[in-house]
Structure formats: C-alpha cells, structure tokens
Amino acid sequence: MEIDDILQRLEFLSNPAAVEGMARFGITPAKTYGVSMPDLRKMAKDIGRDHGLARELWARNIRETRILAGLVDDPRLVDERQMDDWASEFDYWEICDQSCLNLFKKTRFAYRKAVEWSGSEKEFVKRAGFVLMACLAVADKKAGDGPFEEFLALVKREASDGRNNVKKAVNWALRQIGKRNLNLNAKAIEVAGEIQKTGCKSAKRVASDALRELTGEAVRKRMQGKSSTTKRKNEDP
C-alpha cells in the first residue's frame, strides 16, 4: 500500500469528535485524524510488514502514521539508532507506549534499551525504558529472572521521579515484574517495601499502589497456579 493510499484511508476514517476526547487523556499529538486503535490495527494487517514504509510513515509526524509505523515495521530490521531517534521524538504517552508495545519489545535490543533509557533525563525516553520493562515482563515467557531483578534495581533507583508520565511507567514495570512468578513477586514486594521507607511522597505512592496489587489474593493465587503448573511440567517424564 502506498503512502498516499494510507493517508486517504485515514482521512476517510477520521473522527474529529474523538480528538477532543483524546486530549482529555493526555493524547496531544501535533496532528491527528482521531482514528481508533482497532481501525489502525486492521489497516496495519492489510498493509503487512514493510520496514521502508514504516520509516516513511514515521516521518509524516501524524499520530496515526506514527502508530502505523510501529505496527508495520519489521523488528528484525530495526537498529538501535532508529530506536533512539524515534524515542527522542516521543512527546506524549500514547505514542511512547504504542511504539514499545507494537515494535520495540520485539527487537533484539529491547532489554538493553530498557536499561539505557531508564536513566534518561528526557521524560518520555525515560518512560519508554520502564514501559519496555513492563512489556518484556509480560511478553518474554522464556527469559530467566536475572534481567528482571536488574530491572527492579532500576525501579528502586528511579521511583522518586515525580513526573507523572515517568512514575506511572515505573509503577507499571514494578507491578508486571512482580506478577511474573513467585520469586519475582517476593522480590518486587521487597523492593516496594524499601521504596516506601524513603522520604519521597511520590515514590511512596508508587510503592503503595504496587503493594496493594502484588500482595492481593488474586495475584497470589495466580502465582501459586503458575508454580504448580511449572512443577508438574518439570516432573513429567
């Protein structure tokens, strides 16, 4: 599909009434058609993987073209420079999160960038680091606990960042890591407890919110279920 065809389709799907609603939730791109995520995902499926088109879509700097760029790009062809370039242009939370969810978590650089970006002074680059941690905690079923224990140390280090877009991502990463298995649940609860002991009100809120979920009955039952399933698999001949 050519770029002009995509733009025509976006124009057809445009919903000006949705733009005002998005703004209330902090979705504030310079330009948007107000197209819904289900429609964008359907378009991406029709387009298919296309690395060159993805870069062209990103360059258009429209909410929908940038989300489509992450949906249609080939993660095998994405390099660190592209990731850094895109991340440096994040200016609201949705494009940050969608890029991480749809593309960056699938690249071979995901773990490295999560660590690197978590120390950035730029608000949305830093957010991207912790969003990647949350995404990887859910998506990478085969990874061992080591990388996630490293992530928890970074969560503790950055929990005092009071910027709303950062602290929400830190909280997200802490909760998702803590729901991965019993061992990481215990370590995440320990880290949350240590964060609570700091004098930072913002950090305490991050920790308190995570602790409510990680120590809750629903999460504990799910962790026990995962442990039982893993044990049965290991015992099967």
Coordinates of C-alpha atoms in Angstrom, one line a residue:
M1 CA 0.0 0.0 0.0
E2 CA 1.4 3.4 -1.0
I3 CA 1.6 6.3 1.5
D4 CA -1.0 8.3 -0.4
D5 CA -3.4 5.5 -0.2
I6 CA -2.9 5.2 3.6
L7 CA -3.4 8.9 4.1
Q8 CA -6.6 8.8 2.0
R9 CA -7.9 5.9 4.2
L10 CA -7.0 7.8 7.3
E11 CA -8.9 10.8 6.1
F12 CA -11.9 8.5 5.4
L13 CA -11.8 7.0 8.9
S14 CA -11.2 10.4 10.6
N15 CA -13.3 11.2 13.6
P16 CA -12.9 14.9 14.7
A17 CA -15.1 14.3 17.7
A18 CA -12.6 11.8 19.1
V19 CA -9.7 14.3 19.1
E20 CA -11.2 16.3 21.9
G21 CA -11.7 13.1 24.0
M22 CA -8.1 12.1 23.4
A23 CA -6.8 15.4 24.6
R24 CA -8.6 14.9 27.9
F25 CA -6.5 11.7 28.4
G26 CA -3.2 13.4 27.6
I27 CA -3.1 12.3 24.0
T28 CA -1.9 15.5 22.4
P29 CA -0.1 15.0 19.0
A30 CA 0.6 17.9 16.7
K31 CA -1.8 16.4 14.2
T32 CA -4.3 13.6 14.4
Y33 CA -7.2 12.2 12.4
G34 CA -8.8 10.7 15.6
V35 CA -8.8 7.2 14.2
S36 CA -9.4 4.4 16.7
M37 CA -6.8 1.8 17.6
P38 CA -9.0 -1.1 16.2
D39 CA -9.1 0.6 12.9
L40 CA -5.4 1.2 12.9
R41 CA -4.7 -2.4 13.7
K42 CA -6.9 -3.5 10.8
M43 CA -5.1 -1.2 8.5
A44 CA -1.7 -2.5 9.6
K45 CA -2.9 -6.0 9.0
D46 CA -3.9 -5.1 5.5
I47 CA -0.5 -3.3 4.9
G48 CA 1.7 -6.1 6.2
R49 CA 5.4 -5.8 7.3
D50 CA 7.2 -3.0 5.5
H51 CA 10.3 -1.5 7.0
G52 CA 10.8 1.2 4.4
L53 CA 7.2 2.3 4.6
A54 CA 7.4 2.3 8.3
R55 CA 10.1 4.9 8.2
E56 CA 8.2 7.0 5.7
L57 CA 5.1 6.8 7.9
W58 CA 7.0 7.9 11.0
A59 CA 8.5 10.9 9.1
R60 CA 4.9 12.2 8.4
N61 CA 4.6 13.0 12.1
I62 CA 0.9 12.4 12.4
R63 CA -0.5 10.3 15.3
E64 CA -1.9 7.7 13.1
T65 CA 1.0 7.4 10.7
R66 CA 3.4 7.0 13.7
I67 CA 1.3 4.3 15.3
L68 CA 1.1 2.5 12.0
A69 CA 4.8 2.8 11.6
G70 CA 5.3 0.8 14.8
L71 CA 2.7 -1.8 13.7
V72 CA 4.0 -2.5 10.2
D73 CA 7.8 -2.2 10.8
D74 CA 9.9 -5.4 10.8
P75 CA 11.6 -5.7 14.3
R76 CA 14.3 -7.8 12.7
L77 CA 15.4 -4.8 10.6
V78 CA 15.2 -2.2 13.4
D79 CA 18.5 -1.0 14.7
E80 CA 19.5 0.9 17.9
R81 CA 19.8 4.2 16.0
Q82 CA 16.3 4.0 14.8
M83 CA 15.0 3.2 18.3
D84 CA 17.0 6.1 19.8
D85 CA 15.8 8.5 17.0
W86 CA 12.1 7.6 17.5
A87 CA 12.3 7.7 21.3
S88 CA 13.9 11.2 21.2
E89 CA 10.7 12.4 19.4
F90 CA 8.2 10.9 21.8
D91 CA 6.2 13.9 23.1
Y92 CA 3.1 12.3 24.7
W93 CA 2.4 9.0 26.4
E94 CA 0.4 7.1 23.8
I95 CA 3.0 7.2 21.0
C96 CA 5.6 6.1 23.5
D97 CA 3.6 3.2 24.8
Q98 CA 2.4 2.1 21.3
S99 CA 5.9 2.1 19.9
C100 CA 7.1 -0.1 22.8
L101 CA 4.2 -2.4 22.7
N102 CA 4.0 -2.9 19.0
L103 CA 7.6 -2.8 17.9
F104 CA 10.4 -2.1 20.4
K105 CA 9.7 -5.0 22.7
K106 CA 10.2 -7.4 19.7
T107 CA 13.6 -6.1 18.8
R108 CA 16.9 -7.8 19.9
F109 CA 17.8 -4.5 21.6
A110 CA 14.8 -4.3 23.9
Y111 CA 16.5 -5.3 27.2
R112 CA 19.5 -3.0 26.5
K113 CA 17.3 0.0 25.7
A114 CA 15.1 -0.6 28.8
V115 CA 18.2 -0.3 31.0
E116 CA 19.7 2.6 29.0
W117 CA 16.6 4.7 28.7
S118 CA 15.6 4.3 32.3
G119 CA 18.4 6.7 33.2
S120 CA 17.4 9.4 30.7
E121 CA 16.6 12.9 31.8
K122 CA 14.0 13.2 29.0
E123 CA 10.6 12.4 30.3
F124 CA 9.2 10.2 27.5
V125 CA 12.5 8.5 26.8
K126 CA 12.7 7.5 30.5
R127 CA 9.0 6.4 30.4
A128 CA 9.9 4.2 27.4
G129 CA 12.5 2.4 29.4
F130 CA 10.1 1.4 32.1
V131 CA 7.3 0.7 29.6
L132 CA 9.7 -1.7 27.9
M133 CA 10.3 -3.4 31.2
A134 CA 6.6 -3.9 31.8
C135 CA 6.1 -5.2 28.2
L136 CA 9.0 -7.7 28.5
A137 CA 7.8 -9.0 31.8
V138 CA 4.6 -10.0 30.1
A139 CA 5.7 -11.0 26.7
D140 CA 9.0 -12.8 27.1
K141 CA 7.9 -16.1 28.7
K142 CA 11.3 -17.8 28.2
A143 CA 13.5 -15.3 30.0
G144 CA 15.0 -16.1 33.3
D145 CA 14.7 -13.9 36.4
G146 CA 18.1 -12.2 36.1
P147 CA 17.1 -9.4 33.8
F148 CA 14.0 -8.6 35.8
E149 CA 15.9 -8.5 39.0
E150 CA 18.2 -5.9 37.3
F151 CA 15.0 -4.0 36.3
L152 CA 13.8 -4.0 39.9
A153 CA 17.0 -2.3 41.0
L154 CA 16.3 0.4 38.4
V155 CA 12.7 0.7 39.6
K156 CA 14.0 1.4 43.1
R157 CA 16.6 3.9 41.7
E158 CA 14.1 5.9 39.7
A159 CA 11.0 5.7 41.9
S160 CA 11.5 9.2 43.2
D161 CA 11.0 10.8 39.8
G162 CA 7.8 12.7 40.4
R163 CA 6.9 13.4 36.8
N164 CA 3.5 11.8 36.2
N165 CA 4.4 10.0 32.9
V166 CA 7.5 8.5 34.5
K167 CA 6.1 7.4 37.8
K168 CA 3.1 5.7 36.1
A169 CA 5.6 3.7 34.0
V170 CA 7.8 2.9 37.0
N171 CA 4.7 1.6 38.8
W172 CA 3.6 -0.4 35.7
A173 CA 7.0 -2.1 35.5
L174 CA 7.1 -2.9 39.2
R175 CA 3.6 -4.5 39.1
Q176 CA 4.2 -6.5 35.9
I177 CA 7.6 -7.9 37.1
G178 CA 6.0 -8.8 40.4
K179 CA 3.3 -10.8 38.7
R180 CA 5.7 -12.9 36.6
N181 CA 6.4 -15.7 39.2
L182 CA 6.6 -16.3 42.9
N183 CA 10.3 -15.4 43.1
L184 CA 9.9 -12.1 41.4
N185 CA 6.7 -11.4 43.3
A186 CA 8.7 -11.7 46.5
K187 CA 11.5 -9.5 45.2
A188 CA 9.1 -6.9 43.9
I189 CA 7.3 -6.7 47.2
E190 CA 10.7 -6.3 48.9
V191 CA 11.7 -3.5 46.6
A192 CA 8.3 -1.8 47.1
G193 CA 8.8 -2.0 50.8
E194 CA 12.3 -0.4 50.5
I195 CA 10.8 2.4 48.4
Q196 CA 8.2 3.0 51.0
K197 CA 10.9 3.8 53.5
T198 CA 12.2 6.7 51.5
G199 CA 11.2 10.2 52.3
C200 CA 9.8 10.8 48.8
K201 CA 6.0 11.1 48.7
S202 CA 5.8 10.3 45.0
A203 CA 7.9 7.1 45.5
K204 CA 5.8 6.0 48.4
R205 CA 2.6 6.3 46.2
V206 CA 4.3 4.2 43.5
A207 CA 5.2 1.5 46.1
S208 CA 1.8 1.6 47.9
D209 CA -0.2 1.1 44.7
A210 CA 2.0 -1.8 43.6
L211 CA 1.9 -3.4 47.0
R212 CA -1.9 -3.5 47.0
E213 CA -1.9 -5.5 43.9
L214 CA 1.2 -7.7 44.4
T215 CA 0.1 -8.8 47.9
G216 CA -3.6 -9.2 46.9
E217 CA -5.3 -12.6 46.9
A218 CA -5.9 -12.7 43.2
V219 CA -2.2 -12.2 42.3
R220 CA -1.1 -14.7 45.0
K221 CA -3.5 -17.4 43.7
R222 CA -2.3 -16.8 40.1
M223 CA 1.4 -17.1 41.2
Q224 CA 0.6 -20.4 43.1
G225 CA -1.1 -21.7 40.0
K226 CA 1.9 -20.9 37.8
S227 CA 4.2 -22.5 40.3
S228 CA 2.1 -25.7 40.4
T229 CA 1.9 -25.9 36.6
T230 CA 5.7 -25.4 36.3
K231 CA 6.3 -28.1 38.9
R232 CA 4.1 -30.6 37.1
K233 CA 5.8 -29.9 33.7
N234 CA 9.2 -30.5 35.4
E235 CA 8.1 -33.8 36.9
D236 CA 6.6 -35.1 33.7
P237 CA 8.8 -37.9 32.2

